[in-house]
Amino acid sequence: MMINPEIEHYNELKETEDKLICDALAMQISSVLPEAENKIWHAHPVWFLDGNPIVGYSKQKHFVRLMFWSGQSFDEDRLNLKGKKFKDASIGYTSLSELNKEDLSRWLTKAKEIQWDYKNIVKRKGVLERIK
């Protein structure tokens, strides 16, 4: 399980509770998706499978947002911050105690099994197609 040093640096720059959340997310994501490439993409940590963005997180004003690019297809009530234009869904964390590892593992497994093709969205002029 290898976490990109850029992601570790991103996490280091966060305040105490946010850093704990970011570190826990990075560890869990990397352990469930060891085959995923991880890097800073558009200024935030993101994990990719075959070049397709799957999951990432970012510090928002009041919480750390964990986002799944295909999350609306997961049928998970807790992923209740939904994108309007695409298939993304998110959850916000303000405390490490809110992070449920069983939920996160289930969502990450679904992220491998359910994917919309964001890698080719520009080629398709904004049209998403399901690839898994």
JSON list of N, CA, C and O in Angstrom, two decimals, residues 40-84:
[
{"chain": "A", "resi": 40, "resn": "ILE", "atom": "N", "xyz": [-2.26, 13.88, -6.42]},
{"chain": "A", "resi": 40, "resn": "ILE", "atom": "CA", "xyz": [-2.99, 15.13, -6.30]},
{"chain": "A", "resi": 40, "resn": "ILE", "atom": "C", "xyz": [-3.49, 15.49, -7.69]},
{"chain": "A", "resi": 40, "resn": "ILE", "atom": "O", "xyz": [-2.71, 15.53, -8.65]},
{"chain": "A", "resi": 41, "resn": "TRP", "atom": "N", "xyz": [-4.78, 15.69, -7.80]},
{"chain": "A", "resi": 41, "resn": "TRP", "atom": "CA", "xyz": [-5.42, 15.99, -9.08]},
{"chain": "A", "resi": 41, "resn": "TRP", "atom": "C", "xyz": [-6.39, 17.15, -8.84]},
{"chain": "A", "resi": 41, "resn": "TRP", "atom": "O", "xyz": [-7.23, 17.05, -7.96]},
{"chain": "A", "resi": 42, "resn": "HIS", "atom": "N", "xyz": [-6.25, 18.20, -9.58]},
{"chain": "A", "resi": 42, "resn": "HIS", "atom": "CA", "xyz": [-7.05, 19.41, -9.34]},
{"chain": "A", "resi": 42, "resn": "HIS", "atom": "C", "xyz": [-6.95, 19.85, -7.88]},
{"chain": "A", "resi": 42, "resn": "HIS", "atom": "O", "xyz": [-7.95, 20.19, -7.25]},
{"chain": "A", "resi": 43, "resn": "ALA", "atom": "N", "xyz": [-5.75, 19.76, -7.33]},
{"chain": "A", "resi": 43, "resn": "ALA", "atom": "CA", "xyz": [-5.38, 20.23, -5.99]},
{"chain": "A", "resi": 43, "resn": "ALA", "atom": "C", "xyz": [-5.89, 19.35, -4.84]},
{"chain": "A", "resi": 43, "resn": "ALA", "atom": "O", "xyz": [-5.82, 19.75, -3.68]},
{"chain": "A", "resi": 44, "resn": "HIS", "atom": "N", "xyz": [-6.41, 18.14, -5.14]},
{"chain": "A", "resi": 44, "resn": "HIS", "atom": "CA", "xyz": [-6.95, 17.26, -4.10]},
{"chain": "A", "resi": 44, "resn": "HIS", "atom": "C", "xyz": [-6.49, 15.82, -4.31]},
{"chain": "A", "resi": 44, "resn": "HIS", "atom": "O", "xyz": [-6.27, 15.39, -5.44]},
{"chain": "A", "resi": 45, "resn": "PRO", "atom": "N", "xyz": [-6.40, 15.02, -3.23]},
{"chain": "A", "resi": 45, "resn": "PRO", "atom": "CA", "xyz": [-6.05, 13.61, -3.36]},
{"chain": "A", "resi": 45, "resn": "PRO", "atom": "C", "xyz": [-7.15, 12.83, -4.09]},
{"chain": "A", "resi": 45, "resn": "PRO", "atom": "O", "xyz": [-8.33, 12.94, -3.74]},
{"chain": "A", "resi": 46, "resn": "VAL", "atom": "N", "xyz": [-6.73, 12.07, -5.11]},
{"chain": "A", "resi": 46, "resn": "VAL", "atom": "CA", "xyz": [-7.68, 11.27, -5.90]},
{"chain": "A", "resi": 46, "resn": "VAL", "atom": "C", "xyz": [-7.03, 9.93, -6.22]},
{"chain": "A", "resi": 46, "resn": "VAL", "atom": "O", "xyz": [-5.83, 9.85, -6.48]},
{"chain": "A", "resi": 47, "resn": "TRP", "atom": "N", "xyz": [-7.84, 8.86, -6.21]},
{"chain": "A", "resi": 47, "resn": "TRP", "atom": "CA", "xyz": [-7.42, 7.51, -6.57]},
{"chain": "A", "resi": 47, "resn": "TRP", "atom": "C", "xyz": [-8.08, 7.15, -7.89]},
{"chain": "A", "resi": 47, "resn": "TRP", "atom": "O", "xyz": [-9.27, 7.42, -8.11]},
{"chain": "A", "resi": 48, "resn": "PHE", "atom": "N", "xyz": [-7.30, 6.51, -8.78]},
{"chain": "A", "resi": 48, "resn": "PHE", "atom": "CA", "xyz": [-7.73, 6.16, -10.13]},
{"chain": "A", "resi": 48, "resn": "PHE", "atom": "C", "xyz": [-7.58, 4.68, -10.38]},
{"chain": "A", "resi": 48, "resn": "PHE", "atom": "O", "xyz": [-6.58, 4.08, -9.96]},
{"chain": "A", "resi": 49, "resn": "LEU", "atom": "N", "xyz": [-8.52, 4.10, -11.10]},
{"chain": "A", "resi": 49, "resn": "LEU", "atom": "CA", "xyz": [-8.39, 2.73, -11.61]},
{"chain": "A", "resi": 49, "resn": "LEU", "atom": "C", "xyz": [-8.38, 2.83, -13.13]},
{"chain": "A", "resi": 49, "resn": "LEU", "atom": "O", "xyz": [-9.32, 3.38, -13.72]},
{"chain": "A", "resi": 50, "resn": "ASP", "atom": "N", "xyz": [-7.33, 2.34, -13.75]},
{"chain": "A", "resi": 50, "resn": "ASP", "atom": "CA", "xyz": [-7.17, 2.42, -15.21]},
{"chain": "A", "resi": 50, "resn": "ASP", "atom": "C", "xyz": [-7.39, 3.82, -15.74]},
{"chain": "A", "resi": 50, "resn": "ASP", "atom": "O", "xyz": [-8.03, 4.02, -16.78]},
{"chain": "A", "resi": 51, "resn": "GLY", "atom": "N", "xyz": [-6.88, 4.82, -15.01]},
{"chain": "A", "resi": 51, "resn": "GLY", "atom": "CA", "xyz": [-6.98, 6.21, -15.45]},
{"chain": "A", "resi": 51, "resn": "GLY", "atom": "C", "xyz": [-8.30, 6.88, -15.17]},
{"chain": "A", "resi": 51, "resn": "GLY", "atom": "O", "xyz": [-8.49, 8.06, -15.48]},
{"chain": "A", "resi": 52, "resn": "ASN", "atom": "N", "xyz": [-9.25, 6.16, -14.59]},
{"chain": "A", "resi": 52, "resn": "ASN", "atom": "CA", "xyz": [-10.58, 6.70, -14.30]},
{"chain": "A", "resi": 52, "resn": "ASN", "atom": "C", "xyz": [-10.64, 7.12, -12.83]},
{"chain": "A", "resi": 52, "resn": "ASN", "atom": "O", "xyz": [-10.37, 6.29, -11.95]},
{"chain": "A", "resi": 53, "resn": "PRO", "atom": "N", "xyz": [-10.99, 8.38, -12.52]},
{"chain": "A", "resi": 53, "resn": "PRO", "atom": "CA", "xyz": [-11.08, 8.79, -11.11]},
{"chain": "A", "resi": 53, "resn": "PRO", "atom": "C", "xyz": [-12.21, 8.04, -10.40]},
{"chain": "A", "resi": 53, "resn": "PRO", "atom": "O", "xyz": [-13.32, 7.93, -10.90]},
{"chain": "A", "resi": 54, "resn": "ILE", "atom": "N", "xyz": [-11.89, 7.52, -9.22]},
{"chain": "A", "resi": 54, "resn": "ILE", "atom": "CA", "xyz": [-12.82, 6.68, -8.46]},
{"chain": "A", "resi": 54, "resn": "ILE", "atom": "C", "xyz": [-13.27, 7.37, -7.17]},
{"chain": "A", "resi": 54, "resn": "ILE", "atom": "O", "xyz": [-14.45, 7.48, -6.89]},
{"chain": "A", "resi": 55, "resn": "VAL", "atom": "N", "xyz": [-12.29, 7.81, -6.38]},
{"chain": "A", "resi": 55, "resn": "VAL", "atom": "CA", "xyz": [-12.58, 8.36, -5.07]},
{"chain": "A", "resi": 55, "resn": "VAL", "atom": "C", "xyz": [-11.52, 9.42, -4.74]},
{"chain": "A", "resi": 55, "resn": "VAL", "atom": "O", "xyz": [-10.37, 9.32, -5.18]},
{"chain": "A", "resi": 56, "resn": "GLY", "atom": "N", "xyz": [-11.93, 10.41, -3.99]},
{"chain": "A", "resi": 56, "resn": "GLY", "atom": "CA", "xyz": [-11.00, 11.42, -3.53]},
{"chain": "A", "resi": 56, "resn": "GLY", "atom": "C", "xyz": [-11.60, 12.19, -2.37]},
{"chain": "A", "resi": 56, "resn": "GLY", "atom": "O", "xyz": [-12.76, 11.99, -2.01]},
{"chain": "A", "resi": 57, "resn": "TYR", "atom": "N", "xyz": [-10.78, 13.06, -1.79]},
{"chain": "A", "resi": 57, "resn": "TYR", "atom": "CA", "xyz": [-11.29, 13.89, -0.70]},
{"chain": "A", "resi": 57, "resn": "TYR", "atom": "C", "xyz": [-10.70, 15.28, -0.80]},
{"chain": "A", "resi": 57, "resn": "TYR", "atom": "O", "xyz": [-9.68, 15.49, -1.46]},
{"chain": "A", "resi": 58, "resn": "SER", "atom": "N", "xyz": [-11.39, 16.21, -0.16]},
{"chain": "A", "resi": 58, "resn": "SER", "atom": "CA", "xyz": [-10.93, 17.60, -0.17]},
{"chain": "A", "resi": 58, "resn": "SER", "atom": "C", "xyz": [-11.43, 18.31, 1.09]},
{"chain": "A", "resi": 58, "resn": "SER", "atom": "O", "xyz": [-12.48, 17.97, 1.62]},
{"chain": "A", "resi": 59, "resn": "LYS", "atom": "N", "xyz": [-10.65, 19.28, 1.52]},
{"chain": "A", "resi": 59, "resn": "LYS", "atom": "CA", "xyz": [-11.05, 20.10, 2.67]},
{"chain": "A", "resi": 59, "resn": "LYS", "atom": "C", "xyz": [-12.00, 21.18, 2.16]},
{"chain": "A", "resi": 59, "resn": "LYS", "atom": "O", "xyz": [-11.65, 21.95, 1.28]},
{"chain": "A", "resi": 60, "resn": "GLN", "atom": "N", "xyz": [-13.21, 21.18, 2.65]},
{"chain": "A", "resi": 60, "resn": "GLN", "atom": "CA", "xyz": [-14.18, 22.22, 2.35]},
{"chain": "A", "resi": 60, "resn": "GLN", "atom": "C", "xyz": [-14.19, 23.20, 3.54]},
{"chain": "A", "resi": 60, "resn": "GLN", "atom": "O", "xyz": [-13.48, 22.98, 4.51]},
{"chain": "A", "resi": 61, "resn": "LYS", "atom": "N", "xyz": [-15.01, 24.19, 3.45]},
{"chain": "A", "resi": 61, "resn": "LYS", "atom": "CA", "xyz": [-15.02, 25.21, 4.51]},
{"chain": "A", "resi": 61, "resn": "LYS", "atom": "C", "xyz": [-15.30, 24.61, 5.90]},
{"chain": "A", "resi": 61, "resn": "LYS", "atom": "O", "xyz": [-14.62, 24.92, 6.86]},
{"chain": "A", "resi": 62, "resn": "HIS", "atom": "N", "xyz": [-16.32, 23.75, 5.99]},
{"chain": "A", "resi": 62, "resn": "HIS", "atom": "CA", "xyz": [-16.75, 23.25, 7.30]},
{"chain": "A", "resi": 62, "resn": "HIS", "atom": "C", "xyz": [-16.54, 21.74, 7.51]},
{"chain": "A", "resi": 62, "resn": "HIS", "atom": "O", "xyz": [-16.92, 21.21, 8.55]},
{"chain": "A", "resi": 63, "resn": "PHE", "atom": "N", "xyz": [-15.96, 21.05, 6.53]},
{"chain": "A", "resi": 63, "resn": "PHE", "atom": "CA", "xyz": [-15.80, 19.60, 6.67]},
{"chain": "A", "resi": 63, "resn": "PHE", "atom": "C", "xyz": [-14.80, 19.08, 5.63]},
{"chain": "A", "resi": 63, "resn": "PHE", "atom": "O", "xyz": [-14.43, 19.80, 4.70]},
{"chain": "A", "resi": 64, "resn": "VAL", "atom": "N", "xyz": [-14.40, 17.81, 5.82]},
{"chain": "A", "resi": 64, "resn": "VAL", "atom": "CA", "xyz": [-13.63, 17.10, 4.81]},
{"chain": "A", "resi": 64, "resn": "VAL", "atom": "C", "xyz": [-14.64, 16.32, 3.99]},
{"chain": "A", "resi": 64, "resn": "VAL", "atom": "O", "xyz": [-15.41, 15.52, 4.53]},
{"chain": "A", "resi": 65, "resn": "ARG", "atom": "N", "xyz": [-14.63, 16.56, 2.69]},
{"chain": "A", "resi": 65, "resn": "ARG", "atom": "CA", "xyz": [-15.57, 15.91, 1.78]},
{"chain": "A", "resi": 65, "resn": "ARG", "atom": "C", "xyz": [-14.92, 14.70, 1.14]},
{"chain": "A", "resi": 65, "resn": "ARG", "atom": "O", "xyz": [-13.88, 14.81, 0.50]},
{"chain": "A", "resi": 66, "resn": "LEU", "atom": "N", "xyz": [-15.54, 13.54, 1.32]},
{"chain": "A", "resi": 66, "resn": "LEU", "atom": "CA", "xyz": [-15.14, 12.31, 0.66]},
{"chain": "A", "resi": 66, "resn": "LEU", "atom": "C", "xyz": [-16.08, 12.12, -0.52]},
{"chain": "A", "resi": 66, "resn": "LEU", "atom": "O", "xyz": [-17.29, 12.03, -0.34]},
{"chain": "A", "resi": 67, "resn": "MET", "atom": "N", "xyz": [-15.51, 12.07, -1.75]},
{"chain": "A", "resi": 67, "resn": "MET", "atom": "CA", "xyz": [-16.34, 12.00, -2.95]},
{"chain": "A", "resi": 67, "resn": "MET", "atom": "C", "xyz": [-16.05, 10.75, -3.76]},
{"chain": "A", "resi": 67, "resn": "MET", "atom": "O", "xyz": [-14.90, 10.38, -3.96]},
{"chain": "A", "resi": 68, "resn": "PHE", "atom": "N", "xyz": [-17.13, 10.12, -4.20]},
{"chain": "A", "resi": 68, "resn": "PHE", "atom": "CA", "xyz": [-17.05, 8.98, -5.12]},
{"chain": "A", "resi": 68, "resn": "PHE", "atom": "C", "xyz": [-17.62, 9.45, -6.46]},
{"chain": "A", "resi": 68, "resn": "PHE", "atom": "O", "xyz": [-18.77, 9.88, -6.53]},
{"chain": "A", "resi": 69, "resn": "TRP", "atom": "N", "xyz": [-16.81, 9.35, -7.50]},
{"chain": "A", "resi": 69, "resn": "TRP", "atom": "CA", "xyz": [-17.24, 9.86, -8.81]},
{"chain": "A", "resi": 69, "resn": "TRP", "atom": "C", "xyz": [-18.50, 9.17, -9.31]},
{"chain": "A", "resi": 69, "resn": "TRP", "atom": "O", "xyz": [-19.31, 9.79, -9.99]},
{"chain": "A", "resi": 70, "resn": "SER", "atom": "N", "xyz": [-18.69, 7.90, -8.98]},
{"chain": "A", "resi": 70, "resn": "SER", "atom": "CA", "xyz": [-19.87, 7.16, -9.44]},
{"chain": "A", "resi": 70, "resn": "SER", "atom": "C", "xyz": [-20.84, 6.87, -8.30]},
{"chain": "A", "resi": 70, "resn": "SER", "atom": "O", "xyz": [-21.70, 6.00, -8.39]},
{"chain": "A", "resi": 71, "resn": "GLY", "atom": "N", "xyz": [-20.72, 7.60, -7.21]},
{"chain": "A", "resi": 71, "resn": "GLY", "atom": "CA", "xyz": [-21.43, 7.32, -5.96]},
{"chain": "A", "resi": 71, "resn": "GLY", "atom": "C", "xyz": [-22.94, 7.34, -6.01]},
{"chain": "A", "resi": 71, "resn": "GLY", "atom": "O", "xyz": [-23.59, 6.66, -5.22]},
{"chain": "A", "resi": 72, "resn": "GLN", "atom": "N", "xyz": [-23.55, 8.10, -6.93]},
{"chain": "A", "resi": 72, "resn": "GLN", "atom": "CA", "xyz": [-25.01, 8.09, -7.00]},
{"chain": "A", "resi": 72, "resn": "GLN", "atom": "C", "xyz": [-25.54, 6.72, -7.41]},
{"chain": "A", "resi": 72, "resn": "GLN", "atom": "O", "xyz": [-26.68, 6.39, -7.09]},
{"chain": "A", "resi": 73, "resn": "SER", "atom": "N", "xyz": [-24.72, 5.92, -8.06]},
{"chain": "A", "resi": 73, "resn": "SER", "atom": "CA", "xyz": [-25.13, 4.57, -8.48]},
{"chain": "A", "resi": 73, "resn": "SER", "atom": "C", "xyz": [-24.94, 3.53, -7.38]},
{"chain": "A", "resi": 73, "resn": "SER", "atom": "O", "xyz": [-25.29, 2.38, -7.57]},
{"chain": "A", "resi": 74, "resn": "PHE", "atom": "N", "xyz": [-24.39, 3.92, -6.25]},
{"chain": "A", "resi": 74, "resn": "PHE", "atom": "CA", "xyz": [-24.13, 2.97, -5.16]},
{"chain": "A", "resi": 74, "resn": "PHE", "atom": "C", "xyz": [-25.38, 2.66, -4.34]},
{"chain": "A", "resi": 74, "resn": "PHE", "atom": "O", "xyz": [-25.39, 1.72, -3.58]},
{"chain": "A", "resi": 75, "resn": "ASP", "atom": "N", "xyz": [-26.41, 3.51, -4.41]},
{"chain": "A", "resi": 75, "resn": "ASP", "atom": "CA", "xyz": [-27.62, 3.35, -3.61]},
{"chain": "A", "resi": 75, "resn": "ASP", "atom": "C", "xyz": [-27.29, 3.31, -2.11]},
{"chain": "A", "resi": 75, "resn": "ASP", "atom": "O", "xyz": [-27.64, 2.37, -1.40]},
{"chain": "A", "resi": 76, "resn": "GLU", "atom": "N", "xyz": [-26.59, 4.36, -1.66]},
{"chain": "A", "resi": 76, "resn": "GLU", "atom": "CA", "xyz": [-26.16, 4.48, -0.26]},
{"chain": "A", "resi": 76, "resn": "GLU", "atom": "C", "xyz": [-26.69, 5.78, 0.31]},
{"chain": "A", "resi": 76, "resn": "GLU", "atom": "O", "xyz": [-26.31, 6.86, -0.14]},
{"chain": "A", "resi": 77, "resn": "ASP", "atom": "N", "xyz": [-27.56, 5.70, 1.31]},
{"chain": "A", "resi": 77, "resn": "ASP", "atom": "CA", "xyz": [-28.20, 6.88, 1.90]},
{"chain": "A", "resi": 77, "resn": "ASP", "atom": "C", "xyz": [-27.20, 7.86, 2.52]},
{"chain": "A", "resi": 77, "resn": "ASP", "atom": "O", "xyz": [-27.42, 9.07, 2.49]},
{"chain": "A", "resi": 78, "resn": "ARG", "atom": "N", "xyz": [-26.12, 7.36, 3.10]},
{"chain": "A", "resi": 78, "resn": "ARG", "atom": "CA", "xyz": [-25.16, 8.26, 3.78]},
{"chain": "A", "resi": 78, "resn": "ARG", "atom": "C", "xyz": [-24.35, 9.10, 2.80]},
{"chain": "A", "resi": 78, "resn": "ARG", "atom": "O", "xyz": [-23.79, 10.11, 3.17]},
{"chain": "A", "resi": 79, "resn": "LEU", "atom": "N", "xyz": [-24.27, 8.68, 1.53]},
{"chain": "A", "resi": 79, "resn": "LEU", "atom": "CA", "xyz": [-23.61, 9.49, 0.50]},
{"chain": "A", "resi": 79, "resn": "LEU", "atom": "C", "xyz": [-24.66, 10.47, -0.03]},
{"chain": "A", "resi": 79, "resn": "LEU", "atom": "O", "xyz": [-25.19, 10.33, -1.12]},
{"chain": "A", "resi": 80, "resn": "ASN", "atom": "N", "xyz": [-24.96, 11.46, 0.78]},
{"chain": "A", "resi": 80, "resn": "ASN", "atom": "CA", "xyz": [-26.12, 12.31, 0.51]},
{"chain": "A", "resi": 80, "resn": "ASN", "atom": "C", "xyz": [-25.79, 13.68, -0.08]},
{"chain": "A", "resi": 80, "resn": "ASN", "atom": "O", "xyz": [-26.69, 14.47, -0.33]},
{"chain": "A", "resi": 81, "resn": "LEU", "atom": "N", "xyz": [-24.51, 13.99, -0.29]},
{"chain": "A", "resi": 81, "resn": "LEU", "atom": "CA", "xyz": [-24.15, 15.22, -0.99]},
{"chain": "A", "resi": 81, "resn": "LEU", "atom": "C", "xyz": [-23.99, 14.83, -2.45]},
{"chain": "A", "resi": 81, "resn": "LEU", "atom": "O", "xyz": [-22.97, 14.26, -2.84]},
{"chain": "A", "resi": 82, "resn": "LYS", "atom": "N", "xyz": [-25.01, 15.09, -3.25]},
{"chain": "A", "resi": 82, "resn": "LYS", "atom": "CA", "xyz": [-25.03, 14.59, -4.63]},
{"chain": "A", "resi": 82, "resn": "LYS", "atom": "C", "xyz": [-24.70, 15.69, -5.62]},
{"chain": "A", "resi": 82, "resn": "LYS", "atom": "O", "xyz": [-25.15, 16.82, -5.48]},
{"chain": "A", "resi": 83, "resn": "GLY", "atom": "N", "xyz": [-23.94, 15.30, -6.64]},
{"chain": "A", "resi": 83, "resn": "GLY", "atom": "CA", "xyz": [-23.64, 16.22, -7.72]},
{"chain": "A", "resi": 83, "resn": "GLY", "atom": "C", "xyz": [-24.88, 16.46, -8.56]},
{"chain": "A", "resi": 83, "resn": "GLY", "atom": "O", "xyz": [-25.77, 15.62, -8.63]},
{"chain": "A", "resi": 84, "resn": "LYS", "atom": "N", "xyz": [-24.95, 17.60, -9.18]},
{"chain": "A", "resi": 84, "resn": "LYS", "atom": "CA", "xyz": [-26.13, 17.94, -9.99]},
{"chain": "A", "resi": 84, "resn": "LYS", "atom": "C", "xyz": [-25.94, 17.58, -11.46]},
{"chain": "A", "resi": 84, "resn": "LYS", "atom": "O", "xyz": [-26.88, 17.23, -12.14]}
]
